[in-house]
Tab-separated table of C-alpha atoms and ligand atoms in Angstrom:
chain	number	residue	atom	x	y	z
A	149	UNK	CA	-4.149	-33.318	-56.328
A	150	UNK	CA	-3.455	-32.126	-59.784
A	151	UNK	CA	-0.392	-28.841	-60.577
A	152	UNK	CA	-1.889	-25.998	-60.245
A	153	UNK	CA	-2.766	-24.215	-63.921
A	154	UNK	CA	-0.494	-20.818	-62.483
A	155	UNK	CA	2.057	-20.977	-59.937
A	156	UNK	CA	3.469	-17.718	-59.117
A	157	UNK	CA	6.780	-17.783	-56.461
A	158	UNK	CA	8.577	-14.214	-55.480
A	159	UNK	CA	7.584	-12.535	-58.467
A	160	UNK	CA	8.842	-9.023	-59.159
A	161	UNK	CA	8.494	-6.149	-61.571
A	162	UNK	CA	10.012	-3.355	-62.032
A	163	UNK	CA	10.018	0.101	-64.386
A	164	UNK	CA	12.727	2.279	-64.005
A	165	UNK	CA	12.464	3.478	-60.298
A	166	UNK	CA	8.968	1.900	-59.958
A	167	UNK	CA	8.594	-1.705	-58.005
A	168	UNK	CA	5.389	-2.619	-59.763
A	169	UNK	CA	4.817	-6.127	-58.419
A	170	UNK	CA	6.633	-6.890	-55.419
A	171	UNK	CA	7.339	-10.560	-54.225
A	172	UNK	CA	3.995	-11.749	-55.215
A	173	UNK	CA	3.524	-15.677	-54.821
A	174	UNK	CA	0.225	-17.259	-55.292
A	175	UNK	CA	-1.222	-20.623	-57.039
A	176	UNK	CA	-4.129	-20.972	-59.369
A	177	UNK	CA	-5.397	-24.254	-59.006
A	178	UNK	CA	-7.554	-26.387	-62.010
A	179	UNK	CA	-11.355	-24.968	-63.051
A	180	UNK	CA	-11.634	-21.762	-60.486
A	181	UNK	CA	-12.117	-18.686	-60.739
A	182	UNK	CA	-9.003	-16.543	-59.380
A	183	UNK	CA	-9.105	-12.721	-58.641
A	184	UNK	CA	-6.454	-9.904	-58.616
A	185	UNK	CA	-8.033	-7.429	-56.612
A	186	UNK	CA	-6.647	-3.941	-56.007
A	187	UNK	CA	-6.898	-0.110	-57.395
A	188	UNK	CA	-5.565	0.905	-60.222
A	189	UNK	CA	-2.072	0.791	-60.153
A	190	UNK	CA	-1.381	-1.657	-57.660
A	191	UNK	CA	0.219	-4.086	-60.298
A	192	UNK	CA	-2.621	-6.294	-61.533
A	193	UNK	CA	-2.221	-6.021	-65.254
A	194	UNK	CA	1.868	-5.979	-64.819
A	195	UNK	CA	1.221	-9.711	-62.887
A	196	UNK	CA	-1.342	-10.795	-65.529
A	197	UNK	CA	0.961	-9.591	-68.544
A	198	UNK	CA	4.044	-11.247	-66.989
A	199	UNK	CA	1.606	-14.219	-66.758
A	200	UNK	CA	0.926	-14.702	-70.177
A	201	UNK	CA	4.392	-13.359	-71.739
A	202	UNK	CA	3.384	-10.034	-72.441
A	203	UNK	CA	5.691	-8.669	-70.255
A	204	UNK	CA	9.209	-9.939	-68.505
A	205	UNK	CA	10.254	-10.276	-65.378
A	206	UNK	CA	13.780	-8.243	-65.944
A	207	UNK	CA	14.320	-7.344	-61.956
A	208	UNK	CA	16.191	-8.930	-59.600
A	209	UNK	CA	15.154	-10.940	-57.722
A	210	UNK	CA	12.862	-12.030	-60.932
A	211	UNK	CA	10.812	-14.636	-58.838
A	212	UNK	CA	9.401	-17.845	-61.026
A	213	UNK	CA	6.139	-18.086	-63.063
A	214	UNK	CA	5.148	-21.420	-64.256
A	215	UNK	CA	1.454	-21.247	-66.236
A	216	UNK	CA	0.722	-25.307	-67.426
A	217	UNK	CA	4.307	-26.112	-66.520
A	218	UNK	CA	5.594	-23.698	-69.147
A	219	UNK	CA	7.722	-20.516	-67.851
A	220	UNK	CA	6.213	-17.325	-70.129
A	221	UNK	CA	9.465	-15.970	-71.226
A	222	UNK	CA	10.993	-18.883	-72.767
A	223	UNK	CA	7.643	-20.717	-73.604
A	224	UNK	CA	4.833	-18.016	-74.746
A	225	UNK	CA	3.455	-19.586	-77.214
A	226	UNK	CA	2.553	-23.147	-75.402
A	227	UNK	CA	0.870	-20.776	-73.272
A	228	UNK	CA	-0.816	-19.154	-75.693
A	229	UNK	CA	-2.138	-22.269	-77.233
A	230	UNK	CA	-3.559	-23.095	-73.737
A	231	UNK	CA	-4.806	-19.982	-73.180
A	232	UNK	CA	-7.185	-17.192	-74.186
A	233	UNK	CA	-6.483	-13.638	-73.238
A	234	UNK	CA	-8.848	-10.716	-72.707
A	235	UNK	CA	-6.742	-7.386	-72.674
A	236	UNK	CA	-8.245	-4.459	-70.645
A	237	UNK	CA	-8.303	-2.164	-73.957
A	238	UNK	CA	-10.927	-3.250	-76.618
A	239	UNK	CA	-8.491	-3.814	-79.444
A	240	UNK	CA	-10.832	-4.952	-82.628
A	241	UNK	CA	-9.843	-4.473	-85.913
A	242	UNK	CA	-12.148	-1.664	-87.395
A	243	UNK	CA	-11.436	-2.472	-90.686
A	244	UNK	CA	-13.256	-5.854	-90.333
A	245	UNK	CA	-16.949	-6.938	-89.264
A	246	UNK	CA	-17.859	-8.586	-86.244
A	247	UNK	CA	-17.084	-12.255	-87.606
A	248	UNK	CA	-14.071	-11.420	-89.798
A	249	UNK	CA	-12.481	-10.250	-86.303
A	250	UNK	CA	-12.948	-14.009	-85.251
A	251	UNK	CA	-11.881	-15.706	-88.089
A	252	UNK	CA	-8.994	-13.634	-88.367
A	253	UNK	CA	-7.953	-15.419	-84.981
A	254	UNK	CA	-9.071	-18.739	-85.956
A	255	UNK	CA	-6.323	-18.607	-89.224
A	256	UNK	CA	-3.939	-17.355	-86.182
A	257	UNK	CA	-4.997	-21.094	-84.523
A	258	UNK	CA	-4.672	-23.038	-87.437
A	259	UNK	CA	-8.504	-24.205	-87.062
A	260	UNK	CA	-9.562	-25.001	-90.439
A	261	UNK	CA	-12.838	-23.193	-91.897
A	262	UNK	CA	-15.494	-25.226	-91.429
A	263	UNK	CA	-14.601	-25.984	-87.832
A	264	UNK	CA	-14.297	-22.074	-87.559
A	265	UNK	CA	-17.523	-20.963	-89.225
A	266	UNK	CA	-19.179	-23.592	-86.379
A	267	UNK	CA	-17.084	-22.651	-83.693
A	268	UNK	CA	-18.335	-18.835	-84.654
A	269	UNK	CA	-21.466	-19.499	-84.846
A	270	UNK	CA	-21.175	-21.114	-81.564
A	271	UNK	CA	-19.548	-18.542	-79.678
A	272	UNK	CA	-21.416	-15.479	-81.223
A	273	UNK	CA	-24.519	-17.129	-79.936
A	274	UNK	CA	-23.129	-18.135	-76.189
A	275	UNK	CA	-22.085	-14.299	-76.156
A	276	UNK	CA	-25.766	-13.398	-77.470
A	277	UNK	CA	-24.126	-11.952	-80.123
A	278	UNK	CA	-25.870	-14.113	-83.126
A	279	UNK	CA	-27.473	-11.311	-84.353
A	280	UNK	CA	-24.341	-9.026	-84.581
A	281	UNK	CA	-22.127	-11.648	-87.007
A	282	UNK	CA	-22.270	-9.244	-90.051
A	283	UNK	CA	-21.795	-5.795	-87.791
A	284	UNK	CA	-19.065	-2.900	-88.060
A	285	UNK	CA	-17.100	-2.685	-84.974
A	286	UNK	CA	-18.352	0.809	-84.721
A	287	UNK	CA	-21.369	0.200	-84.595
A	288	UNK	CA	-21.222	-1.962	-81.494
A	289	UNK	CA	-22.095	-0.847	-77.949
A	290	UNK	CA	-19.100	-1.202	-75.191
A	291	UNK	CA	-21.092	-4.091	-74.029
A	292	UNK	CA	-21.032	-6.352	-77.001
A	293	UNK	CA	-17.377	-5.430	-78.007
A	294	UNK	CA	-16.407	-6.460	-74.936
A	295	UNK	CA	-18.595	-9.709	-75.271
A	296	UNK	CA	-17.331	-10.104	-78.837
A	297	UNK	CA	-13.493	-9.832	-77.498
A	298	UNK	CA	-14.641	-12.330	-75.021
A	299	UNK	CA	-15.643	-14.805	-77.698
A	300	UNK	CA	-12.462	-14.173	-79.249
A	301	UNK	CA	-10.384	-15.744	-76.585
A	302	UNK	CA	-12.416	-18.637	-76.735
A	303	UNK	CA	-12.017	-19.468	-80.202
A	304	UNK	CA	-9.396	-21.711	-79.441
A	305	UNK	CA	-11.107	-24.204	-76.591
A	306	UNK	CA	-8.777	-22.562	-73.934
A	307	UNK	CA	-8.039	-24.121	-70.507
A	308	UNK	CA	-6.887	-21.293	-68.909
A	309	UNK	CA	-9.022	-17.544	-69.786
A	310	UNK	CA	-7.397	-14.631	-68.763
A	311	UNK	CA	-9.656	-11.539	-68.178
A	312	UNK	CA	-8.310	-7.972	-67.571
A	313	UNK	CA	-10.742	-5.897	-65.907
A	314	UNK	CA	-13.517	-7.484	-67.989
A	315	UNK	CA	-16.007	-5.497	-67.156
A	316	UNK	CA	-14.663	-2.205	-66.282
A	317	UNK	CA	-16.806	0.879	-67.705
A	318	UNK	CA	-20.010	-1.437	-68.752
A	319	UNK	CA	-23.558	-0.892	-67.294
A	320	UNK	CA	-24.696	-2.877	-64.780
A	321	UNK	CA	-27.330	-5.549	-66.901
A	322	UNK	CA	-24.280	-6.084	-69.228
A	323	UNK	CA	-21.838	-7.131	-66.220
A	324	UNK	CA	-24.103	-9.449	-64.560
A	325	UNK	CA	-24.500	-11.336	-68.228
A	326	UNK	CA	-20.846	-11.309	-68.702
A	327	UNK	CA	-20.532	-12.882	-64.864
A	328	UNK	CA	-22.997	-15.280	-65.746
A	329	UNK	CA	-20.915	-16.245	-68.782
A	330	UNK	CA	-17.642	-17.072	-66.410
A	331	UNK	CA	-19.829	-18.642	-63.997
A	332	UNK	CA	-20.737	-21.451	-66.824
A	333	UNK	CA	-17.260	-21.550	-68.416
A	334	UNK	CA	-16.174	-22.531	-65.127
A	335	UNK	CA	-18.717	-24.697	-64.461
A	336	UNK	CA	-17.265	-26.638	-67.963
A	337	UNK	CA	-13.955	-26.776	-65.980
A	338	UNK	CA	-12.422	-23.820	-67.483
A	339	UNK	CA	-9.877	-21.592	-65.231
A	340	UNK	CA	-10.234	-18.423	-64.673
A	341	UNK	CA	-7.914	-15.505	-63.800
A	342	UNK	CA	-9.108	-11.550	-63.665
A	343	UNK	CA	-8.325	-8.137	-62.570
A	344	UNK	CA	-10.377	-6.454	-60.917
A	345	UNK	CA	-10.927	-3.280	-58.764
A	346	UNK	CA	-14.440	-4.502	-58.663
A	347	UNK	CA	-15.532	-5.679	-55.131
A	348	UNK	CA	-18.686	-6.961	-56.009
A	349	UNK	CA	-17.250	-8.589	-59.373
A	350	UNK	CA	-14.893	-10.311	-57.324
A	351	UNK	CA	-16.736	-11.466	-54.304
A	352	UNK	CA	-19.775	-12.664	-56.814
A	353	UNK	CA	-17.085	-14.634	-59.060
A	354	UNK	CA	-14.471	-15.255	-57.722
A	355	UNK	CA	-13.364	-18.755	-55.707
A	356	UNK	CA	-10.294	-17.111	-54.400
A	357	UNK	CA	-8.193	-14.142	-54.472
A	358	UNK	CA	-5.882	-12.058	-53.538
A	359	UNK	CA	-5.969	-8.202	-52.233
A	360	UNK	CA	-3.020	-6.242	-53.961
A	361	UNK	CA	-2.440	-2.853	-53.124
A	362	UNK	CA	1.148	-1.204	-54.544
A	363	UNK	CA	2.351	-4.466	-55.591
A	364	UNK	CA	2.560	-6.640	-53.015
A	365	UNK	CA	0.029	-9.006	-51.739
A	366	UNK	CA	-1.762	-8.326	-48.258
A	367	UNK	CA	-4.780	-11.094	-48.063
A	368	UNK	CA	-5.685	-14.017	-49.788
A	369	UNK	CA	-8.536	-16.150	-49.505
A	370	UNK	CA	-12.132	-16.773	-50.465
A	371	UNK	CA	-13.453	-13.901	-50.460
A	372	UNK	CA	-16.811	-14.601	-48.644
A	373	UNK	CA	-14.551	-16.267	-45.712
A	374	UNK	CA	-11.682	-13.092	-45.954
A	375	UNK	CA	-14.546	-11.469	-45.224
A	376	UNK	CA	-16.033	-13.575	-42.276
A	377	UNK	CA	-12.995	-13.605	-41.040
A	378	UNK	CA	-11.032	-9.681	-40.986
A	379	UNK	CA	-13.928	-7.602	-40.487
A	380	UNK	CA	-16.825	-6.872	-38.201
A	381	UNK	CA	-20.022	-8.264	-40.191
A	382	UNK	CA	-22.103	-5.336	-39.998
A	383	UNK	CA	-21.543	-1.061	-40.560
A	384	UNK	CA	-23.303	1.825	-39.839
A	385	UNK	CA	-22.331	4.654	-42.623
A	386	UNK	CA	-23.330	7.941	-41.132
A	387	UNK	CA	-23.355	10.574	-43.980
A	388	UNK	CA	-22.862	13.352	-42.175
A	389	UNK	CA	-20.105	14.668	-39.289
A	390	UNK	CA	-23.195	16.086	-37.577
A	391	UNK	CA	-25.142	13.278	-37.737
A	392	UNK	CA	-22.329	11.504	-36.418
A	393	UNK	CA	-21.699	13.543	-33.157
A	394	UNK	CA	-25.597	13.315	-32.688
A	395	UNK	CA	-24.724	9.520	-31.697
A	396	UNK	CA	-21.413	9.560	-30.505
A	397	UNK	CA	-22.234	9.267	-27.093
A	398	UNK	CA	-24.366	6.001	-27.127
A	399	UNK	CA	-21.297	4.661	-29.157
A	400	UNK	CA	-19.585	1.678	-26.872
A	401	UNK	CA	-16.137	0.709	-27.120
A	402	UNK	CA	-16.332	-3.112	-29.213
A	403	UNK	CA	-17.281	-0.704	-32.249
A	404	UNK	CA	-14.757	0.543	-34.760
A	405	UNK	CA	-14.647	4.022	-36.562
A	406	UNK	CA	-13.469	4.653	-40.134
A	407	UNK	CA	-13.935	8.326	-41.256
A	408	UNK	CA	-12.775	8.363	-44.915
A	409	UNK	CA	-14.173	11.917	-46.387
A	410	UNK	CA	-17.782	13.048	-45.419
A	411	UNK	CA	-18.620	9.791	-44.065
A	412	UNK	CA	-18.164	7.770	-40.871
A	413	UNK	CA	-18.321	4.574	-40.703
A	414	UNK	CA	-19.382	2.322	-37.526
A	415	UNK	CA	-18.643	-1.348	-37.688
A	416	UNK	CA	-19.569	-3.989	-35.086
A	417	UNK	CA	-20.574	-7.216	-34.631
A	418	UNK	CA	-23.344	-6.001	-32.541
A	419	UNK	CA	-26.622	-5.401	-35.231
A	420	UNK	CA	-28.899	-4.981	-32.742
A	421	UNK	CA	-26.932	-2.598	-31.218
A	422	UNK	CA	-26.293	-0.415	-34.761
A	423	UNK	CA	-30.164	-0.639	-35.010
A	424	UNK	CA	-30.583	0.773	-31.791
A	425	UNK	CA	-28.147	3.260	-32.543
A	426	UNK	CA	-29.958	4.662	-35.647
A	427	UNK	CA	-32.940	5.220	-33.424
A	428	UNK	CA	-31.417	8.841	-33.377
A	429	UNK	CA	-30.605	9.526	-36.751
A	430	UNK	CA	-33.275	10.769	-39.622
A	431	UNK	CA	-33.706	9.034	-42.819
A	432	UNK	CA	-31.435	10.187	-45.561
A	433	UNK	CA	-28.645	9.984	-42.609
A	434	UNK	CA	-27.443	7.052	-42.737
A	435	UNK	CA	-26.940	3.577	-44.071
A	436	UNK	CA	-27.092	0.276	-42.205
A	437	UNK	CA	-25.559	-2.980	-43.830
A	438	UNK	CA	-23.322	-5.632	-44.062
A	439	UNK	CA	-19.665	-5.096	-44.253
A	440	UNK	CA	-18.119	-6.231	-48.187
A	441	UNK	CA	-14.671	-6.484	-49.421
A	442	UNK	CA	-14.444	-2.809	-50.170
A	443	UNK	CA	-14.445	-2.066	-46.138
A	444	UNK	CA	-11.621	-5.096	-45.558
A	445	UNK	CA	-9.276	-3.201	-48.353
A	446	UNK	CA	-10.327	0.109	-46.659
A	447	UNK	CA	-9.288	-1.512	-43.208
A	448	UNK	CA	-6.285	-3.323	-44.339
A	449	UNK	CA	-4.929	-0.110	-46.627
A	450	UNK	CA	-6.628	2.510	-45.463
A	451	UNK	CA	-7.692	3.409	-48.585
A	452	UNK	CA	-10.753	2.610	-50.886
A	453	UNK	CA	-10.543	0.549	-53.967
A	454	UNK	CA	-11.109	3.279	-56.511
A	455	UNK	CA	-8.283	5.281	-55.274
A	456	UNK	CA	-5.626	5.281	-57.655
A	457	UNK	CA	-2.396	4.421	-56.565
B	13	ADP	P1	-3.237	-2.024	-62.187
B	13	ADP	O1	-3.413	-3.026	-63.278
B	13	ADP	O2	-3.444	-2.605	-60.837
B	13	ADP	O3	-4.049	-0.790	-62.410
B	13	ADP	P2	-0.596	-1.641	-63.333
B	13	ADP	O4	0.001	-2.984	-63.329
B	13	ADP	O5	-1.160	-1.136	-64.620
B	13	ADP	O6	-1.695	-1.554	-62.172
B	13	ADP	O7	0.465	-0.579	-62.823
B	13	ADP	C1	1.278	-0.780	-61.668
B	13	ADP	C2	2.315	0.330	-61.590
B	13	ADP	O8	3.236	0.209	-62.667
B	13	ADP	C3	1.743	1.738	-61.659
B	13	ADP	O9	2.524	2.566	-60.833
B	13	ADP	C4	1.927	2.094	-63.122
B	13	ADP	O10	2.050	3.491	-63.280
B	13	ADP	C5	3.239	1.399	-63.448
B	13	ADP	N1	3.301	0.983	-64.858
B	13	ADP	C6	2.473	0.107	-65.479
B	13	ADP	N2	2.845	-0.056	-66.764
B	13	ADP	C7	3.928	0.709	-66.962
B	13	ADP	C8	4.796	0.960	-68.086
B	13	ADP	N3	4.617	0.360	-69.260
B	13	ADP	N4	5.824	1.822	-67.902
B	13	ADP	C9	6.043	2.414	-66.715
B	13	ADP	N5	5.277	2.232	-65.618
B	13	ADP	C10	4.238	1.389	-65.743
């Protein structure tokens, strides 16, 4: 089996009195897609920054990074030659259209300019951006900058992408096309690593990844199997704490509660039995489906993924 593209060992990060990442070791092998899941602030962009030499490890113990071989500190800029890097902020130059923003980067790669005006061309239309080429920045939706920032860190043929929160703050049609994007980078062999406090970005995307919640690591896995395996496949949410004690009594013991606010939640590997159950409740009460990633980081924290930490 091949090195894996990212191999992180004991890493940790600190500011000032804060432990930001705390002994986190994972490995990123060749052409997947890897997640860091957690809320804000449990240390996802800290690990990603440290990952591409944004940021140093300067706490002891520092833990080792390796991305391609290459330790970030000492090496950045092998990595960054391997690598293409999409920041969480949308950080375009305003000044410039949509495709001086790309060749700008392309003089930063040394391509020369007819390779860039194809590889442009190329990339503005695998973005669906084509029609955009001569555009202000300002006159872009959130969508398409982020798209356009997107085809920016592919300029350079990168093995490795690096995605911060890609989609964080976009509607809905726009997130599924940029998913669909990573799903066929991958499929060209390209590894992947995001952020995300996302469930359903990461369970639709990602191969494997790992739960982080104030810094350290508590699951890894794929997370379809993490799933499978930690939780109860099915829920009940009851909206209401009346609605609730209306079916309280025909609860049995092999189901679990979670109240988190105004809602209780019933899991159980029973769904007949949650079915039955809802016999009692009206419509507009309640909620029966399968249990997602968001309940595992509820039940493994005991908070939700858009708390912030
Ligand atoms: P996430 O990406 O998961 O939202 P971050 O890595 O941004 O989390 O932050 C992790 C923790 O480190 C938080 O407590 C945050 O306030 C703190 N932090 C992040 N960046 C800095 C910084 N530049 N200076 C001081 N504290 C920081």
């Amino acid at each position: 089996m091949s090195e894996p593209v990212i191999k992180a060992v004991r890493v940790n990060k600190c500011y000032g009195n804060v432990r930001a990442v705390k002994n986190l070791s994972f490995s990123v092998p060749e052409s997947i897609c890897f997640g860091l899941l957690g809320p804000n602030g449990a240390g996802k962009s800290t690990m990603m920054r440290m990952i591409y030499g944004a940021s140093d490890r300067d706490c002891e113990p520092a833990g080792e990074i390796s991305v391609f071989g290459f330790n970030p500190q000492i090496e950045p800029l092998a990595i960054k030659y391997l690598s293409g890097v999409v920041p969480q902020e949308n950080n375009l130059d305003e000044e410039l259209n949509v495709e001086q923003n790309l060749y700008v980067f392309c003089r930063f790669y040394n391509i020369p300019r007819p390779e860039a005006r194809h590889r442009i061309d190329e990339l503005l239309h695998f973005m669906e951006l084509s029609d955009k080429h001569s555009a202000r920045i300002r006159e872009l939706s959130g969508g398409m900058k982020r798209r356009l920032i997107i085809a920016r860190a592919l300029l350079n043929k990168p093995k490795l992408l690096i995605l911060d929160e890609p989609t964080t703050g976009l509607d809905p049609q726009v997130r599924h096309l940029i998913w669909d994007k990573l799903r066929g980078l991958k499929r060209q062999g390209m590894t992947i690593l995001l952020t995300t406090h996302y469930m359903e970005e990461a369970f639709h995307i990602c191969d494997n990844l790992i739960i982080m919640n104030k810094g350290e690591k508590r699951l890894e896995g794929n997370p379809q199997e993490l799933v499978k395996k930690h939780i109860e496949p099915f829920v009940l949410e009851i909206n209401t704490p009346e609605a609730y004690s209306r079916i309280k009594p025909s609860l049995q013991q092999n189901t679990r509660i979670d109240k988190n606010g105004g809602t209780v939640k019933v899991f159980s590997s029973d769904q007949l039995f949650l079915q039955k159950a809802v016999s009692r409740l009206n419509p507009g009460e309640y909620f029966l489906r399968q249990s997602n990633l968001e309940d595992l980081f509820l039940k493994i924290t005991g908070s939700s993924l858009n708390a912030v930490q």
